[in-house]
Amino acid sequence: MITLLFLTSGLFLGWSLGANDAANIFGTAVGSRMVRFKLAAIIAGIFVIIGAVAQGAGANDTLGDLGSVSTLGAAFTVALAAALTVFWMTRLSLPVSTSQAIVGSIIGWNFYTNNPTDLGVLTKIVATWISGPILGGVFAVLLFMLLQLATRKVRLHLIYKDVITRVGLVIVGAFGAYSLGANNIANVMGVFTHSIQLTPLDFGWLVIGSKQQLFFIGGIAIAIGIATYSRHVMNTVGRSLMPLTPEAALIIVLAQSLVLFIFSSQTLSNAIASIGLPPIPLVPVSSSQVVIGAIIGIGLYKGGREIKLNILGSISLGWIATPIAAGILSFFMLFFMNNVFKQEVGSIEIKRILQTETEPGPVQKNDSTTIYPDSLQNDSLVNH
Amino acid sequence: MSIIFKHARQLVVEIDEFINTAEQGVLVFKEGVLNYLNNEKESFADKISDIDRLEATADRLQHKIDDEAYQHSLLPQSISDVVSMLDRVDELIDIAKDNLYLFELELPFFPENIRKEYIRLTTTSVEAALCVIPAVRTYFREPIQVRDMLSKVYFYENETDKISRSIKRKLFHEMQELDLAQKIHLRYFALHIESISDKAQELADTLSIMALKINI
């Protein structure tokens, strides 16, 4: 029960991610009435869960490398700090991303617990934030050129084009939801994977481990966010903030889905590495910023007259402001959690021990405390 | 999935059929007026019944198209534009029918020395309509080409105006043998024939904006 209580901050983060980011996938389709909200919500909900469970581990491991938040109290606080940052910055109409908020929060935890932040991992993550929107723009331009070519070659009747676009929006939306689940589940559940160990579910032909179960729960939170609150956001995105034709929306959602998929697919990363190229870093990226990158890409391709350059400034501000705000909030909240609520929030020793989790058996921390590697019994950490 | 494609296919067939019907209606109007001017009474009566049938078919198809498009939420973004554009196409055949009936009801007398001008007026006015109808078809398949196709419509509408003016001048300045009532009656028939090209121009204006919107 206490585990579930601590998990609520992550579930809240998942809910808000579903409420906001589903609009990047189905916003235009629903706003333009090409796809009914009910259908969009069902498809997005199902595929976000599948993506989270099937492919969520890669990006999660990278966040783990940045900081293995080791206790349940700390995980709760770190996720809550990220969620509050997202909520607060959204209220102030500032550009915000759950990916950037959670990274800032984890760094805040690193500072508070005196754990060193791996600059190599941090550089990799920040580089991905920059390359994500750029890659989104490149993909969008290439897909846009392909669509233009196809439209010129095949003189489809407007009605057929409408139906094909509609079917395309549903298929691409499903792929987008899968990629969103795969890439962004780490933001929601990543900080809990070291501190919560659930009993694996053995179905004989299939064993569902602790991480997968957590990702499944996080996926459900995202799906609930989509079902309960994304309708308004979708209509806003589709009708006012980002008015796009359904064809352009198809291109942008596909470009965004490809970027999110690339930054979460272990198989693709291994395949790239196997041919001697540097492996793709598996990092949670902001779907909203990739979408903006894709729109700017198309805008530049069409001559650049319609681009509002201040959007680029807002994204850059988001890259800096969100992690800093989340980091500071996380630091102070951890202080309160530790000193007011007397919850263990982790220490440098714990992280070192957790990094050697491949070694079996309990590890003596000091005379009075025994720490178990999280693969064995991490829940016990809560009580120390 | 196959159901939505089935509805789409049906709608495409109906739209094509509707446009063809309107085109035939305009052609029947032209032939009907020429029959009247050449005093071919039987052929003229055939044209009256033809245009009656075609106009009824166009109305039926238009209602079907409207119902199906809204019922299956096809073209959600541009449905109102498409429906109002098809309404303007329907207005073409409606006015062609009304005007042809006016010949049958009012039996205007066309003196020999002005018939040629009325034939030219009819041919040019109908030409404007015959140029806008292919642009309607093109809107559905290649909207980017629509605006290029409309220049002919404006040209023929302009020519129609000129011919109509010259007819009116001739009626009131040169043809002293006609009494005023006859002159006014013939002037009204010039206006009726001219209204076909006016409707074609209105349709062209609508199409032009729609094509621009869809290309953006």
Coordinates of C-alpha atoms in Angstrom, one line a residue:
Chain A
M1 CA 0.0 0.0 0.0
I2 CA 2.8 2.4 0.9
T3 CA 4.5 1.5 -2.4
L4 CA 1.3 2.5 -4.2
L5 CA 1.2 5.8 -2.2
F6 CA 4.8 6.6 -3.2
L7 CA 4.1 5.7 -6.8
T8 CA 1.3 8.3 -7.1
S9 CA 3.8 11.1 -8.1
G10 CA 4.9 9.0 -11.0
L11 CA 1.4 8.1 -11.9
F12 CA 0.5 11.8 -11.8
L13 CA 3.4 12.5 -14.1
G14 CA 2.2 9.8 -16.4
W15 CA -1.3 11.2 -16.3
S16 CA -0.1 14.7 -17.3
L17 CA 2.1 13.2 -20.0
G18 CA -0.9 11.4 -21.5
A19 CA -3.1 14.5 -21.2
N20 CA -0.6 16.7 -22.9
D21 CA 1.5 14.6 -25.3
A22 CA -1.3 12.6 -26.9
A23 CA -2.2 15.8 -28.6
N24 CA 1.1 15.8 -30.5
I25 CA 0.0 12.5 -32.0
F26 CA -3.8 12.8 -32.5
G27 CA -4.3 16.6 -32.0
T28 CA -4.8 17.5 -35.6
A29 CA -6.7 14.3 -36.5
V30 CA -9.2 14.9 -33.7
G31 CA -9.3 18.7 -34.0
S32 CA -10.0 18.5 -37.7
R33 CA -12.6 15.8 -37.1
M34 CA -10.7 13.3 -39.3
V35 CA -10.6 10.8 -36.4
R36 CA -13.1 10.6 -33.6
F37 CA -11.7 11.3 -30.1
K38 CA -13.0 7.9 -28.8
L39 CA -11.1 6.0 -31.5
A40 CA -8.0 8.1 -31.0
A41 CA -8.1 7.6 -27.2
I42 CA -8.5 3.8 -27.5
I43 CA -5.7 3.4 -30.0
A44 CA -3.3 5.8 -28.2
G45 CA -4.1 4.1 -24.9
I46 CA -3.5 0.6 -26.1
F47 CA -0.3 1.4 -28.1
V48 CA 1.2 3.6 -25.4
I49 CA 1.0 0.6 -23.0
I50 CA 2.4 -1.8 -25.6
G51 CA 5.3 0.6 -26.4
A52 CA 6.1 1.2 -22.7
V53 CA 6.2 -2.5 -21.8
A54 CA 7.9 -3.8 -25.0
Q55 CA 10.5 -1.1 -25.6
G56 CA 10.7 1.2 -22.6
A57 CA 13.8 -0.3 -21.0
G58 CA 16.4 1.4 -23.2
A59 CA 15.7 5.0 -22.4
N60 CA 15.1 4.0 -18.8
D61 CA 18.7 2.6 -18.5
T62 CA 20.1 5.9 -19.7
L63 CA 18.2 7.8 -17.0
G64 CA 19.5 5.1 -14.5
D65 CA 23.0 5.9 -15.6
L66 CA 22.4 9.6 -14.8
G67 CA 21.3 8.8 -11.3
S68 CA 20.0 5.6 -9.8
V69 CA 17.4 7.0 -7.4
S70 CA 17.6 4.3 -4.8
T71 CA 14.9 4.7 -2.3
L72 CA 11.1 4.9 -2.7
G73 CA 10.9 8.2 -0.8
A74 CA 13.5 9.7 -3.1
A75 CA 11.8 8.4 -6.2
F76 CA 8.5 9.8 -5.0
T77 CA 10.1 13.2 -4.4
V78 CA 12.1 13.3 -7.6
A79 CA 9.0 12.4 -9.7
L80 CA 6.8 14.9 -7.8
A81 CA 9.4 17.6 -8.3
A82 CA 9.3 16.9 -12.0
A83 CA 5.5 16.8 -12.1
L84 CA 5.2 20.1 -10.2
T85 CA 7.7 21.7 -12.5
V86 CA 5.7 20.6 -15.5
F87 CA 2.5 21.8 -13.9
W88 CA 4.0 25.1 -12.8
M89 CA 5.7 25.9 -16.1
T90 CA 2.6 25.0 -18.0
R91 CA 0.6 27.4 -15.8
L92 CA 3.1 30.1 -16.7
S93 CA 2.7 29.2 -20.4
L94 CA 6.4 28.3 -20.5
P95 CA 7.7 25.6 -22.8
V96 CA 8.1 22.4 -20.8
S97 CA 8.9 18.8 -21.3
T98 CA 8.6 15.9 -18.8
S99 CA 11.9 14.5 -20.2
Q100 CA 13.8 17.6 -19.3
A101 CA 12.0 18.0 -15.9
I102 CA 12.9 14.4 -14.8
V103 CA 16.5 14.8 -15.8
G104 CA 16.7 18.0 -13.8
S105 CA 15.0 16.3 -10.9
I106 CA 17.5 13.4 -11.0
I107 CA 20.4 15.8 -11.1
G108 CA 18.8 17.6 -8.0
W109 CA 18.9 14.2 -6.3
N110 CA 22.5 13.7 -7.3
F111 CA 23.4 17.0 -5.7
Y112 CA 21.4 16.4 -2.6
T113 CA 22.9 12.9 -2.0
N114 CA 26.4 13.9 -3.1
N115 CA 26.3 11.4 -6.0
P116 CA 28.4 12.6 -8.9
T117 CA 26.5 13.4 -12.1
D118 CA 28.0 11.5 -15.0
L119 CA 28.9 14.4 -17.4
G120 CA 29.3 11.9 -20.3
V121 CA 25.7 10.7 -19.8
L122 CA 24.4 14.2 -19.3
T123 CA 26.1 15.4 -22.5
K124 CA 24.6 12.4 -24.3
I125 CA 21.1 13.4 -23.0
V126 CA 21.4 17.1 -23.8
A127 CA 22.8 16.3 -27.3
T128 CA 19.7 14.2 -27.9
W129 CA 17.4 17.1 -26.9
I130 CA 19.1 19.2 -29.5
S131 CA 19.4 16.6 -32.2
G132 CA 15.8 15.3 -31.6
P133 CA 14.0 18.4 -33.0
I134 CA 16.6 18.7 -35.8
L135 CA 16.1 15.1 -36.8
G136 CA 12.3 15.7 -36.6
G137 CA 12.8 18.6 -39.0
V138 CA 14.9 16.5 -41.4
F139 CA 12.5 13.6 -41.4
A140 CA 9.5 15.9 -41.9
V141 CA 11.1 17.6 -44.9
L142 CA 12.0 14.2 -46.5
L143 CA 8.5 12.8 -45.9
F144 CA 7.0 16.1 -47.1
M145 CA 9.0 15.8 -50.4
L146 CA 7.9 12.2 -50.7
L147 CA 4.3 13.1 -50.2
Q148 CA 4.5 16.0 -52.8
L149 CA 6.0 13.6 -55.3
A150 CA 3.4 11.0 -54.7
T151 CA 0.5 13.5 -54.9
R152 CA 1.8 14.7 -58.3
K153 CA 2.2 11.2 -59.7
V154 CA -1.0 9.8 -58.4
R155 CA -4.0 12.1 -59.1
L156 CA -6.2 10.9 -56.3
H157 CA -9.8 12.1 -56.0
L158 CA -10.2 14.4 -53.0
I159 CA -12.5 11.9 -51.4
Y160 CA -10.1 9.0 -51.7
K161 CA -7.3 11.3 -50.5
D162 CA -9.4 12.1 -47.4
V163 CA -10.1 8.5 -46.6
I164 CA -6.5 7.4 -47.1
T165 CA -5.3 10.3 -44.9
R166 CA -7.8 9.3 -42.3
V167 CA -6.6 5.7 -42.3
G168 CA -3.0 6.9 -42.4
L169 CA -3.6 9.2 -39.3
V170 CA -4.9 6.2 -37.4
I171 CA -2.0 3.9 -38.3
V172 CA 0.7 6.6 -37.8
G173 CA -1.1 7.6 -34.6
A174 CA -0.8 4.1 -33.3
F175 CA 2.9 4.1 -34.2
G176 CA 3.3 7.5 -32.5
A177 CA 1.6 6.2 -29.4
Y178 CA 3.8 3.1 -29.3
S179 CA 7.0 5.3 -29.7
L180 CA 5.7 7.8 -27.1
G181 CA 5.2 4.9 -24.6
A182 CA 8.6 3.4 -25.5
N183 CA 10.5 6.6 -25.2
N184 CA 8.7 8.5 -22.5
I185 CA 7.8 5.8 -20.0
A186 CA 11.3 6.3 -18.5
N187 CA 10.2 9.8 -17.4
V188 CA 7.2 8.4 -15.6
M189 CA 8.5 5.2 -14.0
G190 CA 12.3 5.4 -14.5
V191 CA 13.0 6.7 -11.0
F192 CA 11.0 3.9 -9.4
T193 CA 12.7 1.0 -11.1
H194 CA 15.6 0.9 -8.6
S195 CA 13.5 1.3 -5.5
I196 CA 10.5 -0.9 -6.3
Q197 CA 10.9 -4.6 -6.9
L198 CA 7.7 -6.4 -7.8
T199 CA 7.4 -10.2 -7.9
P200 CA 7.9 -11.4 -11.5
L201 CA 4.7 -12.7 -13.1
D202 CA 5.4 -16.1 -14.5
F203 CA 2.9 -17.4 -17.1
G204 CA 5.0 -20.3 -18.1
W205 CA 5.5 -19.1 -21.7
L206 CA 6.0 -15.5 -20.6
V207 CA 7.7 -13.9 -17.6
I208 CA 6.9 -10.3 -16.8
G209 CA 9.6 -8.8 -14.7
S210 CA 9.4 -6.0 -12.2
K211 CA 10.4 -3.2 -14.6
Q212 CA 7.8 -4.3 -17.2
Q213 CA 5.1 -4.4 -14.5
L214 CA 6.0 -0.8 -13.5
F215 CA 6.0 0.3 -17.1
F216 CA 2.6 -1.4 -17.5
I217 CA 1.3 0.6 -14.5
G218 CA 2.9 3.8 -15.9
G219 CA 1.4 3.1 -19.3
I220 CA -2.0 2.8 -17.8
A221 CA -1.5 6.1 -16.1
I222 CA -0.6 7.7 -19.5
A223 CA -3.6 6.0 -21.1
I224 CA -5.9 7.4 -18.3
G225 CA -4.4 10.8 -19.0
I226 CA -5.3 10.4 -22.7
A227 CA -8.8 9.2 -22.0
T228 CA -9.7 11.7 -19.3
Y229 CA -8.0 15.0 -20.2
S230 CA -6.4 15.0 -23.7
R231 CA -9.6 15.8 -25.6
H232 CA -9.5 19.5 -24.7
V233 CA -5.7 19.7 -25.5
M234 CA -6.3 17.8 -28.8
N235 CA -9.0 20.3 -29.8
T236 CA -6.8 23.2 -28.9
V237 CA -3.8 21.8 -30.8
G238 CA -6.0 20.9 -33.8
R239 CA -7.9 24.1 -34.1
S240 CA -5.9 27.0 -32.9
L241 CA -2.4 26.6 -31.7
M242 CA -1.0 24.6 -34.5
P243 CA -3.4 24.7 -37.5
L244 CA -2.2 22.0 -39.9
T245 CA -3.8 20.3 -42.8
P246 CA -4.5 16.6 -42.1
E247 CA -1.8 15.7 -44.7
A248 CA 0.8 17.8 -43.0
A249 CA -0.3 16.4 -39.6
L250 CA 0.3 12.9 -41.0
I251 CA 3.9 13.9 -42.0
I252 CA 4.6 15.6 -38.7
V253 CA 3.3 12.7 -36.5
L254 CA 5.3 10.2 -38.6
A255 CA 8.5 12.3 -38.3
Q256 CA 8.0 12.6 -34.5
S257 CA 7.2 8.9 -34.1
L258 CA 10.3 7.9 -36.1
V259 CA 12.5 10.2 -33.8
L260 CA 11.0 8.8 -30.6
F261 CA 11.3 5.3 -31.9
I262 CA 15.0 5.8 -32.9
F263 CA 15.9 7.1 -29.5
S264 CA 14.2 4.2 -27.7
S265 CA 14.9 1.1 -29.9
Q266 CA 17.6 -1.1 -28.5
T267 CA 17.5 -3.3 -31.5
L268 CA 18.1 -0.4 -33.9
S269 CA 20.9 0.9 -31.7
N270 CA 22.6 -2.5 -31.7
A271 CA 22.2 -2.9 -35.4
I272 CA 23.9 0.5 -35.9
A273 CA 26.6 -0.5 -33.6
S274 CA 27.1 -3.8 -35.4
I275 CA 28.1 -2.0 -38.6
G276 CA 30.8 -0.1 -36.8
L277 CA 28.9 3.2 -36.3
P278 CA 28.4 4.8 -32.8
P279 CA 25.3 3.3 -31.2
I280 CA 22.2 5.5 -30.9
P281 CA 21.8 6.9 -27.4
L282 CA 18.5 5.7 -25.9
V283 CA 17.2 8.8 -24.2
P284 CA 13.7 10.1 -23.4
V285 CA 13.2 13.1 -25.7
S286 CA 10.4 15.8 -25.7
S287 CA 7.7 14.8 -28.2
S288 CA 6.4 18.4 -28.3
Q289 CA 9.9 19.8 -29.2
V290 CA 10.3 17.1 -31.9
V291 CA 6.9 18.2 -33.3
I292 CA 8.0 21.8 -33.3
G293 CA 11.2 20.8 -35.1
A294 CA 9.2 19.0 -37.7
I295 CA 6.9 22.0 -38.3
I296 CA 9.9 24.3 -38.6
G297 CA 11.5 21.9 -41.0
I298 CA 8.5 22.0 -43.3
G299 CA 8.3 25.8 -42.9
L300 CA 12.0 26.2 -43.9
Y301 CA 11.4 23.9 -46.9
K302 CA 8.5 26.0 -48.0
G303 CA 10.6 29.2 -47.9
G304 CA 10.8 30.0 -44.3
R305 CA 8.3 32.9 -44.4
E306 CA 5.9 31.3 -41.9
I307 CA 8.4 30.5 -39.3
K308 CA 8.2 32.3 -36.0
L309 CA 11.8 32.3 -34.8
N310 CA 10.9 33.1 -31.3
I311 CA 9.7 29.5 -31.0
L312 CA 13.3 28.4 -31.4
G313 CA 14.1 30.7 -28.5
S314 CA 11.4 29.2 -26.4
I315 CA 12.7 25.7 -27.0
S316 CA 16.2 26.7 -26.0
L317 CA 14.8 28.3 -22.9
G318 CA 13.0 25.1 -22.1
W319 CA 16.2 23.1 -22.4
I320 CA 17.8 25.3 -19.8
A321 CA 15.0 26.5 -17.6
T322 CA 13.1 23.2 -17.1
P323 CA 16.0 21.1 -15.8
I324 CA 17.2 23.9 -13.6
A325 CA 13.8 24.6 -12.1
A326 CA 13.1 20.8 -11.6
G327 CA 16.6 20.3 -10.1
I328 CA 16.2 23.1 -7.6
L329 CA 12.7 22.0 -6.6
S330 CA 13.9 18.4 -6.3
F331 CA 16.8 19.4 -4.1
F332 CA 14.6 21.3 -1.7
M333 CA 11.8 18.8 -1.6
L334 CA 14.4 16.0 -0.9
F335 CA 15.6 18.1 2.0
F336 CA 12.1 18.3 3.4
M337 CA 11.5 14.6 2.7
N338 CA 14.7 13.7 4.5
N339 CA 14.5 16.1 7.4
V340 CA 10.9 16.7 8.0
F341 CA 9.2 13.4 7.0
K342 CA 12.4 11.5 8.0
Q343 CA 12.4 9.4 4.8
E344 CA 15.7 7.9 3.6
V345 CA 16.4 9.6 0.2
G346 CA 19.7 7.7 -0.6
S347 CA 23.4 8.3 -0.3
I348 CA 26.6 8.0 -2.3
E349 CA 27.2 4.6 -0.7
I350 CA 23.8 3.3 -1.7
K351 CA 24.4 4.3 -5.3
R352 CA 27.8 2.6 -5.4
I353 CA 26.3 -0.6 -4.0
L354 CA 23.4 -0.5 -6.5
Q355 CA 25.9 -0.2 -9.4
T356 CA 27.3 -3.6 -8.3
E357 CA 23.9 -5.2 -8.3
T358 CA 25.2 -8.1 -10.4
E359 CA 26.9 -9.3 -7.3
P360 CA 24.5 -11.6 -5.4
G361 CA 23.7 -11.4 -1.7
P362 CA 23.3 -8.7 0.9
V363 CA 25.9 -6.0 1.2
Q364 CA 27.0 -4.6 4.6
K365 CA 26.8 -0.8 4.5
N366 CA 27.8 -0.3 8.1
D367 CA 27.3 -1.9 11.4
S368 CA 23.6 -1.2 11.7
T369 CA 22.4 -1.3 8.1
T370 CA 22.2 -4.0 5.6
I371 CA 21.4 -3.0 2.0
Y372 CA 20.1 -5.5 -0.5
P373 CA 20.9 -5.1 -4.2
D374 CA 17.6 -4.0 -5.8
S375 CA 17.5 -7.1 -7.9
L376 CA 16.9 -9.0 -4.7
Q377 CA 14.8 -6.9 -2.3
N378 CA 14.9 -3.2 -2.9
D379 CA 11.7 -2.4 -1.0
S380 CA 13.7 -2.9 2.3
L381 CA 15.6 0.3 1.6
V382 CA 12.6 2.3 2.5
N383 CA 12.9 1.5 6.1
H384 CA 16.5 2.4 6.6
Chain B
M1 CA -12.1 -0.1 -43.3
S2 CA -13.7 -1.5 -46.5
I3 CA -17.0 0.2 -45.5
I4 CA -15.4 3.7 -45.5
F5 CA -13.8 3.0 -48.9
K6 CA -17.1 1.7 -50.2
H7 CA -18.8 5.0 -49.1
A8 CA -16.0 7.0 -50.6
R9 CA -16.2 5.1 -53.9
Q10 CA -20.0 5.7 -54.0
L11 CA -19.6 9.4 -53.3
V12 CA -16.9 9.8 -56.0
V13 CA -19.3 8.1 -58.5
E14 CA -22.2 10.4 -57.5
I15 CA -20.1 13.6 -57.7
D16 CA -18.8 12.6 -61.1
E17 CA -22.4 11.8 -62.2
F18 CA -23.7 15.1 -60.8
I19 CA -21.1 17.1 -62.7
N20 CA -21.8 15.3 -65.9
T21 CA -25.5 15.9 -65.5
A22 CA -24.9 19.6 -65.0
E23 CA -22.7 19.7 -68.1
Q24 CA -25.3 17.9 -70.2
G25 CA -27.9 20.3 -68.9
V26 CA -25.9 23.3 -70.1
L27 CA -25.4 21.7 -73.5
V28 CA -29.1 20.9 -73.7
F29 CA -29.9 24.6 -73.0
K30 CA -27.6 25.7 -75.8
E31 CA -29.1 23.2 -78.3
G32 CA -32.6 24.2 -77.1
V33 CA -32.1 27.9 -77.7
L34 CA -30.5 27.2 -81.1
N35 CA -33.5 25.0 -81.9
Y36 CA -35.9 27.8 -80.9
L37 CA -34.0 30.4 -82.9
N38 CA -33.9 28.1 -86.0
N39 CA -37.6 27.4 -85.5
E40 CA -37.1 23.6 -84.9
K41 CA -40.1 23.1 -82.8
E42 CA -39.9 19.3 -82.3
S43 CA -36.3 19.3 -81.3
F44 CA -37.0 22.3 -78.9
A45 CA -39.7 20.3 -77.2
D46 CA -37.3 17.3 -76.8
K47 CA -34.8 19.7 -75.2
I48 CA -37.4 20.9 -72.8
S49 CA -38.2 17.4 -71.6
D50 CA -34.4 16.5 -71.5
I51 CA -33.5 19.5 -69.3
D52 CA -36.5 18.7 -67.0
R53 CA -35.2 15.2 -66.5
L54 CA -31.5 16.3 -66.1
E55 CA -32.4 18.9 -63.6
A56 CA -34.4 16.4 -61.5
T57 CA -31.5 14.0 -61.6
A58 CA -29.0 16.7 -60.6
D59 CA -31.2 17.6 -57.6
R60 CA -31.5 14.0 -56.5
L61 CA -27.8 13.5 -56.8
Q62 CA -27.0 16.7 -55.0
H63 CA -29.1 15.7 -52.0
K64 CA -27.5 12.2 -51.9
I65 CA -24.1 13.7 -52.0
D66 CA -24.9 16.1 -49.2
D67 CA -26.4 13.4 -47.0
E68 CA -23.6 10.9 -47.5
A69 CA -20.8 13.4 -47.1
Y70 CA -22.2 14.6 -43.8
Q71 CA -23.4 11.2 -42.6
H72 CA -19.9 9.6 -43.0
S73 CA -18.0 12.8 -42.0
L74 CA -16.2 12.7 -45.3
L75 CA -14.0 15.8 -46.1
P76 CA -14.6 17.2 -42.6
Q77 CA -12.4 20.3 -43.2
S78 CA -13.8 21.3 -46.6
I79 CA -17.2 19.8 -46.7
S80 CA -19.1 23.1 -46.3
D81 CA -17.0 24.6 -49.2
V82 CA -17.6 21.6 -51.4
V83 CA -21.3 21.5 -50.7
S84 CA -21.7 25.2 -51.5
M85 CA -19.6 24.8 -54.6
L86 CA -21.8 21.9 -55.8
D87 CA -24.8 24.1 -55.0
R88 CA -23.5 26.7 -57.4
V89 CA -23.1 23.9 -60.1
D90 CA -26.7 23.0 -59.4
E91 CA -27.7 26.7 -59.9
L92 CA -26.2 26.5 -63.4
I93 CA -28.6 23.7 -64.5
D94 CA -31.5 25.3 -62.6
I95 CA -31.1 28.6 -64.4
A96 CA -30.6 26.8 -67.7
K97 CA -33.9 25.0 -67.2
D98 CA -35.8 28.1 -66.0
N99 CA -34.5 30.1 -69.0
L100 CA -35.4 27.4 -71.6
Y101 CA -38.9 27.2 -70.1
L102 CA -39.2 31.0 -70.6
F103 CA -38.7 30.5 -74.3
E104 CA -41.5 27.9 -74.3
L105 CA -43.8 30.1 -72.1
E106 CA -43.3 33.6 -73.5
L107 CA -42.6 32.6 -77.1
P108 CA -40.3 35.6 -77.9
F109 CA -40.1 36.8 -81.5
F110 CA -36.6 37.1 -82.9
P111 CA -36.4 39.1 -86.1
E112 CA -34.2 37.6 -88.8
N113 CA -31.6 40.4 -88.7
I114 CA -30.8 39.8 -85.0
R115 CA -30.9 36.0 -84.7
K116 CA -27.1 35.7 -85.5
E117 CA -26.2 37.9 -82.5
Y118 CA -28.5 35.8 -80.2
I119 CA -26.8 32.6 -81.5
R120 CA -23.4 34.1 -80.8
L121 CA -24.6 35.2 -77.4
T122 CA -25.9 31.7 -76.5
T123 CA -22.7 30.0 -77.7
T124 CA -20.4 32.3 -75.9
S125 CA -22.4 32.3 -72.6
V126 CA -22.7 28.5 -72.6
E127 CA -18.9 28.3 -73.4
A128 CA -18.2 30.1 -70.1
A129 CA -20.2 27.4 -68.3
L130 CA -18.5 24.6 -70.3
C131 CA -15.1 25.9 -69.3
V132 CA -15.9 26.1 -65.6
I133 CA -17.3 22.5 -65.3
P134 CA -14.0 20.8 -66.2
A135 CA -12.4 23.1 -63.5
V136 CA -14.9 21.6 -61.0
R137 CA -13.8 18.1 -62.0
T138 CA -10.1 19.2 -61.7
Y139 CA -10.7 20.6 -58.2
F140 CA -11.3 17.1 -57.0
R141 CA -8.3 15.6 -58.6
E142 CA -5.7 18.3 -59.1
P143 CA -6.7 21.5 -57.3
I144 CA -3.3 23.1 -58.1
Q145 CA -4.4 23.3 -61.8
V146 CA -7.8 24.9 -61.1
R147 CA -6.8 28.6 -61.1
D148 CA -5.1 28.2 -64.5
M149 CA -8.3 26.8 -66.0
L150 CA -10.5 29.6 -64.9
S151 CA -9.1 32.4 -67.1
K152 CA -11.1 31.1 -70.0
V153 CA -14.3 31.4 -67.9
Y154 CA -13.6 35.1 -67.3
F155 CA -12.8 35.6 -70.9
Y156 CA -16.1 34.1 -72.2
E157 CA -18.1 35.9 -69.5
N158 CA -16.5 39.2 -70.6
E159 CA -17.2 38.4 -74.3
T160 CA -20.8 37.5 -73.4
D161 CA -21.2 41.0 -71.8
K162 CA -19.9 42.7 -74.9
I163 CA -22.2 40.7 -77.2
S164 CA -25.2 41.4 -74.9
R165 CA -24.4 45.1 -74.9
S166 CA -24.2 45.2 -78.7
I167 CA -27.5 43.4 -79.0
K168 CA -29.2 45.9 -76.7
R169 CA -27.7 48.8 -78.6
K170 CA -28.9 47.3 -81.8
L171 CA -32.4 46.7 -80.4
F172 CA -32.8 50.2 -79.1
H173 CA -30.8 52.3 -81.6
E174 CA -31.1 50.5 -85.0
M175 CA -34.3 48.4 -85.1
Q176 CA -36.9 51.1 -85.4
E177 CA -39.4 48.6 -86.9
L178 CA -39.9 46.9 -83.5
D179 CA -42.2 48.5 -80.9
L180 CA -40.9 49.2 -77.4
A181 CA -42.6 46.1 -75.8
Q182 CA -40.8 43.8 -78.3
K183 CA -37.5 45.5 -77.7
I184 CA -37.9 45.2 -73.9
H185 CA -38.9 41.5 -74.3
L186 CA -35.9 40.7 -76.5
R187 CA -33.6 42.7 -74.0
Y188 CA -34.9 40.4 -71.2
F189 CA -34.0 37.3 -73.3
A190 CA -30.5 38.6 -73.8
L191 CA -30.3 39.0 -70.0
H192 CA -31.6 35.4 -69.5
I193 CA -29.0 34.0 -71.8
E194 CA -26.3 36.1 -70.3
S195 CA -27.2 34.8 -66.8
I196 CA -25.6 31.4 -67.7
S197 CA -22.2 33.0 -68.0
D198 CA -22.8 35.1 -64.9
K199 CA -23.5 32.0 -62.9
A200 CA -20.4 30.4 -64.4
Q201 CA -18.3 33.4 -63.2
E202 CA -19.7 33.1 -59.7
L203 CA -18.8 29.4 -59.7
A204 CA -15.3 30.3 -61.0
D205 CA -14.9 32.8 -58.1
T206 CA -15.9 30.2 -55.6
L207 CA -13.6 27.6 -57.1
S208 CA -10.7 30.0 -57.2
I209 CA -10.8 30.6 -53.5
M210 CA -11.4 26.9 -52.7
A211 CA -8.4 25.9 -54.8
L212 CA -6.3 28.5 -53.0
K213 CA -7.4 27.2 -49.6
I214 CA -6.7 23.6 -50.4
N215 CA -3.3 24.3 -51.9
I216 CA -2.3 26.2 -48.7

